[in-house]
């Protein structure tokens, strides 16, 4: 049987309430759909650790900038439903925009310490939209545990902080990045790449792995590590750097030397497609 798709908030609340009354712990995986093996890994982890797994599919307009890809973002609900069913999902919450944002809605959530820098500076308003929609989803689904991917590291850190700061009774878990065989992080946006761009997209993980090797060889100065990463990207035809940074892994504040766990993070355009990736650097 295919996983039921529920567009109504009241109905989701009712089904989750019934699961909870039956003693089941609720796991939640928020997504924008166009599901791939990265999403599947989050759902599998939820399946392992909780008893009632809810996946939301909602392309959230408030996290897209005016010139970004909201209109062309892939919408593949029937395929997504098959994937959710195959990996063991109890319920898909797929609201429409009017359900999530009635015309009179005017409250937004911000996490100033973590929403600036990295993607926050390049995508103004993005994390405000993310934090707002995720808190709304948490209030609707009321999960015990919610699963996010390390692929979007700043997002996962920011949501952990939001849940802590606002006493949200949901544990926010960050799961490892799932990659293609050549190391490219899986992303719904990879389907925008031409075959040539797809070949060049391996430069993101090569650049990150290079930083890891330099660190292992004893280099701890962030400017030199970043220089090495930039060199690799600049040797890749068609790659245009949006940012390359190394920051404290917890606070996401800039650092000069890697003395504690740090995150090497980058965003790179291949043609018009913007890809992001990151690795944790452990000194
Ligand atoms: P999205 O549909 O792109 O908003 O992503 C939904 C969730 O899946 C987010 O928590 C992402 O971080 C996570 N995710 C996306 N791609 C991957 C990946 N390659 N590996 C692990 N998690 C991922």
mmCIF file of C-alpha atoms and ligand atoms in Angstrom:
data_model
loop_
_atom_site.group_PDB
_atom_site.id
_atom_site.type_symbol
_atom_site.label_atom_id
_atom_site.label_comp_id
_atom_site.label_asym_id
_atom_site.label_seq_id
_atom_site.Cartn_x
_atom_site.Cartn_y
_atom_site.Cartn_z
ATOM 1 C CA UNK A 1 0.000 0.000 0.000
ATOM 2 C CA UNK A 2 1.268 3.476 -0.865
ATOM 3 C CA UNK A 3 1.994 5.882 1.990
ATOM 4 C CA UNK A 4 -1.026 8.185 2.469
ATOM 5 C CA UNK A 5 -0.553 11.798 1.353
ATOM 6 C CA UNK A 6 -2.339 14.263 3.625
ATOM 7 C CA UNK A 7 -2.652 17.945 2.686
ATOM 8 C CA UNK A 8 -4.597 19.057 5.783
ATOM 9 C CA UNK A 9 -3.043 20.231 9.061
ATOM 10 C CA UNK A 10 -6.009 18.996 11.119
ATOM 11 C CA UNK A 11 -5.778 15.521 9.605
ATOM 12 C CA UNK A 12 -2.016 15.243 10.215
ATOM 13 C CA UNK A 13 -2.519 16.318 13.822
ATOM 14 C CA UNK A 14 -5.236 13.687 14.260
ATOM 15 C CA UNK A 15 -3.154 10.848 12.772
ATOM 16 C CA UNK A 16 -0.068 11.775 14.816
ATOM 17 C CA UNK A 17 -2.210 12.007 17.967
ATOM 18 C CA UNK A 18 -3.525 8.486 17.329
ATOM 19 C CA UNK A 19 0.015 7.142 16.827
ATOM 20 C CA UNK A 20 1.186 8.801 20.014
ATOM 21 C CA UNK A 21 -1.794 7.450 21.967
ATOM 22 C CA UNK A 22 -0.770 3.990 20.747
ATOM 23 C CA UNK A 23 2.623 4.609 22.393
ATOM 24 C CA UNK A 24 4.585 5.291 19.205
ATOM 25 C CA UNK A 25 7.476 7.737 19.076
ATOM 26 C CA UNK A 26 7.177 10.137 16.170
ATOM 27 C CA UNK A 27 10.064 10.750 13.736
ATOM 28 C CA UNK A 28 9.943 13.554 11.184
ATOM 29 C CA UNK A 29 11.836 14.304 7.960
ATOM 30 C CA UNK A 30 11.022 17.714 6.428
ATOM 31 C CA UNK A 31 11.777 17.961 2.696
ATOM 32 C CA UNK A 32 10.975 19.957 -0.414
ATOM 33 C CA UNK A 33 10.395 16.763 -2.418
ATOM 34 C CA UNK A 34 12.317 15.637 -5.528
ATOM 35 C CA UNK A 35 13.506 12.925 -3.186
ATOM 36 C CA UNK A 36 16.773 11.036 -3.692
ATOM 37 C CA UNK A 37 19.005 8.654 -1.744
ATOM 38 C CA UNK A 38 20.024 11.453 0.655
ATOM 39 C CA UNK A 39 16.417 11.927 1.740
ATOM 40 C CA UNK A 40 15.948 8.144 1.823
ATOM 41 C CA UNK A 41 18.819 7.835 4.315
ATOM 42 C CA UNK A 42 17.126 10.334 6.643
ATOM 43 C CA UNK A 43 13.845 8.429 6.409
ATOM 44 C CA UNK A 44 15.626 5.126 7.082
ATOM 45 C CA UNK A 45 17.288 6.577 10.163
ATOM 46 C CA UNK A 46 13.907 7.835 11.383
ATOM 47 C CA UNK A 47 12.460 4.381 10.694
ATOM 48 C CA UNK A 48 15.209 2.761 12.794
ATOM 49 C CA UNK A 49 14.931 5.138 15.734
ATOM 50 C CA UNK A 50 11.219 5.951 15.927
ATOM 51 C CA UNK A 51 7.911 4.147 15.443
ATOM 52 C CA UNK A 52 5.825 6.513 13.308
ATOM 53 C CA UNK A 53 7.614 8.292 10.472
ATOM 54 C CA UNK A 54 6.228 11.474 8.936
ATOM 55 C CA UNK A 55 7.797 13.057 5.831
ATOM 56 C CA UNK A 56 6.714 16.537 4.771
ATOM 57 C CA UNK A 57 6.940 17.642 1.157
ATOM 58 C CA UNK A 58 6.593 21.383 0.756
ATOM 59 C CA UNK A 59 8.486 23.695 -1.566
ATOM 60 C CA UNK A 60 8.622 26.592 0.863
ATOM 61 C CA UNK A 61 8.260 29.925 -0.965
ATOM 62 C CA UNK A 62 9.614 32.024 1.931
ATOM 63 C CA UNK A 63 13.093 30.497 1.710
ATOM 64 C CA UNK A 64 13.625 31.364 -1.974
ATOM 65 C CA UNK A 65 14.966 34.756 -3.052
ATOM 66 C CA UNK A 66 13.208 36.665 -5.855
ATOM 67 C CA UNK A 67 15.785 35.554 -8.457
ATOM 68 C CA UNK A 68 16.079 31.935 -7.233
ATOM 69 C CA UNK A 69 14.595 28.720 -8.608
ATOM 70 C CA UNK A 70 11.251 28.494 -6.760
ATOM 71 C CA UNK A 71 9.277 28.332 -10.017
ATOM 72 C CA UNK A 72 11.418 25.650 -11.641
ATOM 73 C CA UNK A 73 12.172 23.615 -8.478
ATOM 74 C CA UNK A 74 11.347 19.981 -9.396
ATOM 75 C CA UNK A 75 7.952 18.768 -8.178
ATOM 76 C CA UNK A 76 7.699 14.969 -8.409
ATOM 77 C CA UNK A 77 5.055 13.956 -5.860
ATOM 78 C CA UNK A 78 4.177 10.554 -7.352
ATOM 79 C CA UNK A 79 7.842 9.440 -7.500
ATOM 80 C CA UNK A 80 8.408 10.851 -4.009
ATOM 81 C CA UNK A 81 5.464 8.832 -2.730
ATOM 82 C CA UNK A 82 6.959 5.646 -4.186
ATOM 83 C CA UNK A 83 10.306 6.334 -2.522
ATOM 84 C CA UNK A 84 8.655 7.123 0.826
ATOM 85 C CA UNK A 85 6.653 3.914 0.626
ATOM 86 C CA UNK A 86 9.708 1.830 -0.293
ATOM 87 C CA UNK A 87 11.778 3.025 2.685
ATOM 88 C CA UNK A 88 8.942 2.880 5.211
ATOM 89 C CA UNK A 89 7.051 6.132 5.750
ATOM 90 C CA UNK A 90 3.777 6.173 7.667
ATOM 91 C CA UNK A 91 2.497 9.534 6.508
ATOM 92 C CA UNK A 92 3.342 12.228 3.953
ATOM 93 C CA UNK A 93 2.278 15.761 4.843
ATOM 94 C CA UNK A 94 2.032 17.729 1.604
ATOM 95 C CA UNK A 95 0.285 21.043 2.267
ATOM 96 C CA UNK A 96 -0.235 23.786 -0.286
ATOM 97 C CA UNK A 97 1.214 27.261 0.180
ATOM 98 C CA UNK A 98 -2.125 28.790 1.253
ATOM 99 C CA UNK A 99 -2.405 26.198 4.031
ATOM 100 C CA UNK A 100 1.052 27.044 5.372
ATOM 101 C CA UNK A 101 0.839 30.808 4.782
ATOM 102 C CA UNK A 102 -2.689 32.233 5.087
ATOM 103 C CA UNK A 103 -2.841 35.814 3.772
ATOM 104 C CA UNK A 104 -2.853 37.341 7.266
ATOM 105 C CA UNK A 105 0.238 35.419 8.544
ATOM 106 C CA UNK A 106 2.949 37.816 9.769
ATOM 107 C CA UNK A 107 5.229 36.012 12.266
ATOM 108 C CA UNK A 108 8.768 34.995 11.315
ATOM 109 C CA UNK A 109 11.543 33.200 13.207
ATOM 110 C CA UNK A 110 15.143 34.413 13.096
ATOM 111 C CA UNK A 111 18.364 32.946 14.519
ATOM 112 C CA UNK A 112 20.717 35.926 14.125
ATOM 113 C CA UNK A 113 23.879 34.241 15.408
ATOM 114 C CA UNK A 114 23.687 31.467 12.814
ATOM 115 C CA UNK A 115 21.775 32.959 9.884
ATOM 116 C CA UNK A 116 24.556 35.315 8.771
ATOM 117 C CA UNK A 117 27.746 34.238 7.007
ATOM 118 C CA UNK A 118 28.130 31.369 4.546
ATOM 119 C CA UNK A 119 24.830 30.806 2.693
ATOM 120 C CA UNK A 120 23.075 33.374 4.905
ATOM 121 C CA UNK A 121 24.980 36.262 3.348
ATOM 122 C CA UNK A 122 24.458 35.030 -0.211
ATOM 123 C CA UNK A 123 20.767 34.241 0.238
ATOM 124 C CA UNK A 124 19.225 37.079 2.283
ATOM 125 C CA UNK A 125 16.059 35.942 4.037
ATOM 126 C CA UNK A 126 16.697 32.278 3.250
ATOM 127 C CA UNK A 127 17.245 31.044 6.799
ATOM 128 C CA UNK A 128 14.419 33.194 8.143
ATOM 129 C CA UNK A 129 12.164 31.307 5.745
ATOM 130 C CA UNK A 130 13.688 27.956 6.729
ATOM 131 C CA UNK A 131 13.428 28.563 10.493
ATOM 132 C CA UNK A 132 9.861 29.803 10.159
ATOM 133 C CA UNK A 133 8.597 26.900 8.090
ATOM 134 C CA UNK A 134 10.391 24.286 10.202
ATOM 135 C CA UNK A 135 8.999 25.670 13.458
ATOM 136 C CA UNK A 136 5.532 25.654 11.882
ATOM 137 C CA UNK A 137 6.051 22.056 10.751
ATOM 138 C CA UNK A 138 7.271 21.096 14.238
ATOM 139 C CA UNK A 139 4.123 22.666 15.708
ATOM 140 C CA UNK A 140 1.941 20.751 13.263
ATOM 141 C CA UNK A 141 3.653 17.337 13.431
ATOM 142 C CA UNK A 142 4.906 17.551 17.042
ATOM 143 C CA UNK A 143 7.717 15.041 16.417
ATOM 144 C CA UNK A 144 9.925 13.518 19.113
ATOM 145 C CA UNK A 145 12.891 13.502 16.737
ATOM 146 C CA UNK A 146 13.500 15.389 13.469
ATOM 147 C CA UNK A 147 16.205 14.436 10.963
ATOM 148 C CA UNK A 148 18.243 16.852 8.825
ATOM 149 C CA UNK A 149 21.206 16.310 6.503
ATOM 150 C CA UNK A 150 24.738 17.512 7.092
ATOM 151 C CA UNK A 151 24.719 18.510 3.419
ATOM 152 C CA UNK A 152 22.939 21.671 4.572
ATOM 153 C CA UNK A 153 25.188 22.136 7.596
ATOM 154 C CA UNK A 154 24.315 25.734 8.425
ATOM 155 C CA UNK A 155 20.630 24.887 8.202
ATOM 156 C CA UNK A 156 20.949 21.907 10.561
ATOM 157 C CA UNK A 157 23.008 23.890 13.112
ATOM 158 C CA UNK A 158 20.591 26.797 12.973
ATOM 159 C CA UNK A 159 17.601 24.523 13.521
ATOM 160 C CA UNK A 160 19.303 22.810 16.472
ATOM 161 C CA UNK A 161 19.855 26.245 17.979
ATOM 162 C CA UNK A 162 16.289 27.338 17.268
ATOM 163 C CA UNK A 163 14.842 24.244 18.943
ATOM 164 C CA UNK A 164 17.066 24.765 21.966
ATOM 165 C CA UNK A 165 16.413 28.507 22.262
ATOM 166 C CA UNK A 166 12.638 28.175 21.884
ATOM 167 C CA UNK A 167 12.309 25.051 24.094
ATOM 168 C CA UNK A 168 10.879 23.015 21.243
ATOM 169 C CA UNK A 169 10.420 19.457 22.598
ATOM 170 C CA UNK A 170 11.919 17.910 19.456
ATOM 171 C CA UNK A 171 15.404 16.466 19.203
ATOM 172 C CA UNK A 172 17.112 17.766 16.050
ATOM 173 C CA UNK A 173 19.472 15.136 14.621
ATOM 174 C CA UNK A 174 22.058 15.808 11.898
ATOM 175 C CA UNK A 175 22.677 12.831 9.555
ATOM 176 C CA UNK A 176 25.712 12.249 7.288
ATOM 177 C CA UNK A 177 25.766 13.529 3.710
ATOM 178 C CA UNK A 178 24.938 10.883 1.116
ATOM 179 C CA UNK A 179 27.111 11.093 -2.001
ATOM 180 C CA UNK A 180 27.247 9.811 -5.569
ATOM 181 C CA UNK A 181 30.018 7.301 -6.321
ATOM 182 C CA UNK A 182 32.396 10.115 -7.387
ATOM 183 C CA UNK A 183 31.744 12.030 -4.159
ATOM 184 C CA UNK A 184 29.247 14.640 -5.402
ATOM 185 C CA UNK A 185 26.728 15.299 -2.625
ATOM 186 C CA UNK A 186 23.262 14.222 -3.703
ATOM 187 C CA UNK A 187 20.948 17.162 -4.264
ATOM 188 C CA UNK A 188 17.613 17.775 -5.913
ATOM 189 C CA UNK A 189 19.410 20.511 -7.865
ATOM 190 C CA UNK A 190 21.944 18.102 -9.443
ATOM 191 C CA UNK A 191 19.327 17.377 -12.099
ATOM 192 C CA UNK A 192 19.805 20.926 -13.434
ATOM 193 C CA UNK A 193 23.418 20.088 -14.433
ATOM 194 C CA UNK A 194 24.337 19.375 -18.054
ATOM 195 C CA UNK A 195 26.466 16.219 -18.540
ATOM 196 C CA UNK A 196 29.611 18.369 -18.826
ATOM 197 C CA UNK A 197 28.742 20.365 -15.689
ATOM 198 C CA UNK A 198 27.974 17.123 -13.878
ATOM 199 C CA UNK A 199 31.487 15.940 -14.664
ATOM 200 C CA UNK A 200 32.989 19.156 -13.316
ATOM 201 C CA UNK A 201 30.809 19.129 -10.176
ATOM 202 C CA UNK A 202 33.222 16.710 -8.525
ATOM 203 C CA UNK A 203 35.427 19.778 -7.878
ATOM 204 C CA UNK A 204 33.423 20.587 -4.721
ATOM 205 C CA UNK A 205 34.333 17.398 -2.860
ATOM 206 C CA UNK A 206 37.862 17.443 -4.305
ATOM 207 C CA UNK A 207 38.358 20.927 -2.882
ATOM 208 C CA UNK A 208 37.003 19.864 0.529
ATOM 209 C CA UNK A 209 39.087 16.675 0.582
ATOM 210 C CA UNK A 210 42.139 18.766 -0.269
ATOM 211 C CA UNK A 211 41.583 20.886 2.853
ATOM 212 C CA UNK A 212 41.337 17.707 4.902
ATOM 213 C CA UNK A 213 44.634 16.430 3.480
ATOM 214 C CA UNK A 214 46.378 19.751 4.102
ATOM 215 C CA UNK A 215 45.132 19.717 7.703
ATOM 216 C CA UNK A 216 46.359 16.148 8.150
ATOM 217 C CA UNK A 217 49.740 17.280 6.817
ATOM 218 C CA UNK A 218 49.890 19.905 9.563
ATOM 219 C CA UNK A 219 48.479 23.068 7.966
ATOM 220 C CA UNK A 220 46.123 24.806 10.400
ATOM 221 C CA UNK A 221 45.979 28.327 9.025
ATOM 222 C CA UNK A 222 42.561 28.978 7.585
ATOM 223 C CA UNK A 223 43.763 31.420 4.911
ATOM 224 C CA UNK A 224 46.186 28.823 3.516
ATOM 225 C CA UNK A 225 43.651 26.009 3.692
ATOM 226 C CA UNK A 226 41.117 28.185 1.883
ATOM 227 C CA UNK A 227 43.760 29.165 -0.685
ATOM 228 C CA UNK A 228 44.334 25.472 -1.439
ATOM 229 C CA UNK A 229 40.607 24.878 -1.807
ATOM 230 C CA UNK A 230 40.169 27.888 -4.092
ATOM 231 C CA UNK A 231 43.068 26.729 -6.300
ATOM 232 C CA UNK A 232 41.273 23.465 -7.038
ATOM 233 C CA UNK A 233 38.014 25.202 -7.867
ATOM 234 C CA UNK A 234 39.768 27.747 -10.079
ATOM 235 C CA UNK A 235 41.329 24.922 -12.099
ATOM 236 C CA UNK A 236 37.845 23.590 -12.903
ATOM 237 C CA UNK A 237 36.414 24.910 -16.200
ATOM 238 C CA UNK A 238 33.040 26.597 -15.739
ATOM 239 C CA UNK A 239 33.158 26.630 -11.930
ATOM 240 C CA UNK A 240 32.426 30.025 -10.350
ATOM 241 C CA UNK A 241 33.028 30.363 -6.608
ATOM 242 C CA UNK A 242 30.217 31.852 -4.528
ATOM 243 C CA UNK A 243 32.107 31.343 -1.264
ATOM 244 C CA UNK A 244 34.772 29.121 0.290
ATOM 245 C CA UNK A 245 35.098 29.371 4.063
ATOM 246 C CA UNK A 246 36.273 27.528 7.139
ATOM 247 C CA UNK A 247 34.423 28.373 10.337
ATOM 248 C CA UNK A 248 33.946 27.042 13.846
ATOM 249 C CA UNK A 249 31.771 23.935 13.528
ATOM 250 C CA UNK A 250 29.490 24.836 16.431
ATOM 251 C CA UNK A 251 29.179 28.622 16.398
ATOM 252 C CA UNK A 252 29.820 29.079 12.648
ATOM 253 C CA UNK A 253 31.932 32.117 13.546
ATOM 254 C CA UNK A 254 35.036 32.908 11.450
ATOM 255 C CA UNK A 255 38.350 31.481 12.747
ATOM 256 C CA UNK A 256 41.987 32.083 11.832
ATOM 257 C CA UNK A 257 43.437 28.752 12.907
ATOM 258 C CA UNK A 258 41.830 25.301 13.130
ATOM 259 C CA UNK A 259 42.151 24.355 16.806
ATOM 260 C CA UNK A 260 38.725 22.855 17.404
ATOM 261 C CA UNK A 261 36.334 21.060 15.041
ATOM 262 C CA UNK A 262 35.703 23.350 12.102
ATOM 263 C CA UNK A 263 33.506 23.175 9.049
ATOM 264 C CA UNK A 264 34.921 23.725 5.578
ATOM 265 C CA UNK A 265 31.979 24.899 3.497
ATOM 266 C CA UNK A 266 31.602 26.091 -0.053
ATOM 267 C CA UNK A 267 29.085 27.158 -2.639
ATOM 268 C CA UNK A 268 29.978 26.967 -6.315
ATOM 269 C CA UNK A 269 28.057 27.794 -9.474
ATOM 270 C CA UNK A 270 28.327 25.432 -12.423
ATOM 271 C CA UNK A 271 26.591 27.332 -15.181
ATOM 272 C CA UNK A 272 23.475 28.701 -13.478
ATOM 273 C CA UNK A 273 23.266 25.885 -10.906
ATOM 274 C CA UNK A 274 24.475 26.679 -7.401
ATOM 275 C CA UNK A 275 25.791 23.681 -5.467
ATOM 276 C CA UNK A 276 26.884 23.552 -1.820
ATOM 277 C CA UNK A 277 28.883 21.047 0.206
ATOM 278 C CA UNK A 278 30.919 20.854 3.405
ATOM 279 C CA UNK A 279 33.186 18.604 5.473
ATOM 280 C CA UNK A 280 34.037 18.693 9.160
ATOM 281 C CA UNK A 281 37.736 19.315 9.817
ATOM 282 C CA UNK A 282 39.014 17.731 13.024
ATOM 283 C CA UNK A 283 42.459 19.029 14.034
HETATM 284 P P1 LIG B 1 15.620 19.476 0.777
HETATM 285 O O1 LIG B 1 14.519 18.658 0.175
HETATM 286 O O2 LIG B 1 16.719 19.800 -0.184
HETATM 287 O O3 LIG B 1 15.095 20.678 1.516
HETATM 288 O O4 LIG B 1 16.297 18.558 1.865
HETATM 289 C C1 LIG B 1 15.544 17.952 2.872
HETATM 290 C C2 LIG B 1 16.482 17.347 3.865
HETATM 291 O O5 LIG B 1 17.297 16.372 3.236
HETATM 292 C C3 LIG B 1 17.440 18.380 4.498
HETATM 293 O O6 LIG B 1 17.600 18.074 5.871
HETATM 294 C C4 LIG B 1 18.703 18.143 3.727
HETATM 295 O O7 LIG B 1 19.866 18.504 4.446
HETATM 296 C C5 LIG B 1 18.643 16.640 3.524
HETATM 297 N N1 LIG B 1 19.516 16.240 2.425
HETATM 298 C C6 LIG B 1 19.521 16.727 1.163
HETATM 299 N N2 LIG B 1 20.498 16.164 0.435
HETATM 300 C C7 LIG B 1 21.132 15.296 1.263
HETATM 301 C C8 LIG B 1 22.251 14.405 1.118
HETATM 302 N N3 LIG B 1 22.904 14.299 -0.037
HETATM 303 N N4 LIG B 1 22.611 13.672 2.174
HETATM 304 C C9 LIG B 1 21.953 13.780 3.358
HETATM 305 N N5 LIG B 1 20.903 14.583 3.566
HETATM 306 C C10 LIG B 1 20.496 15.344 2.537
#
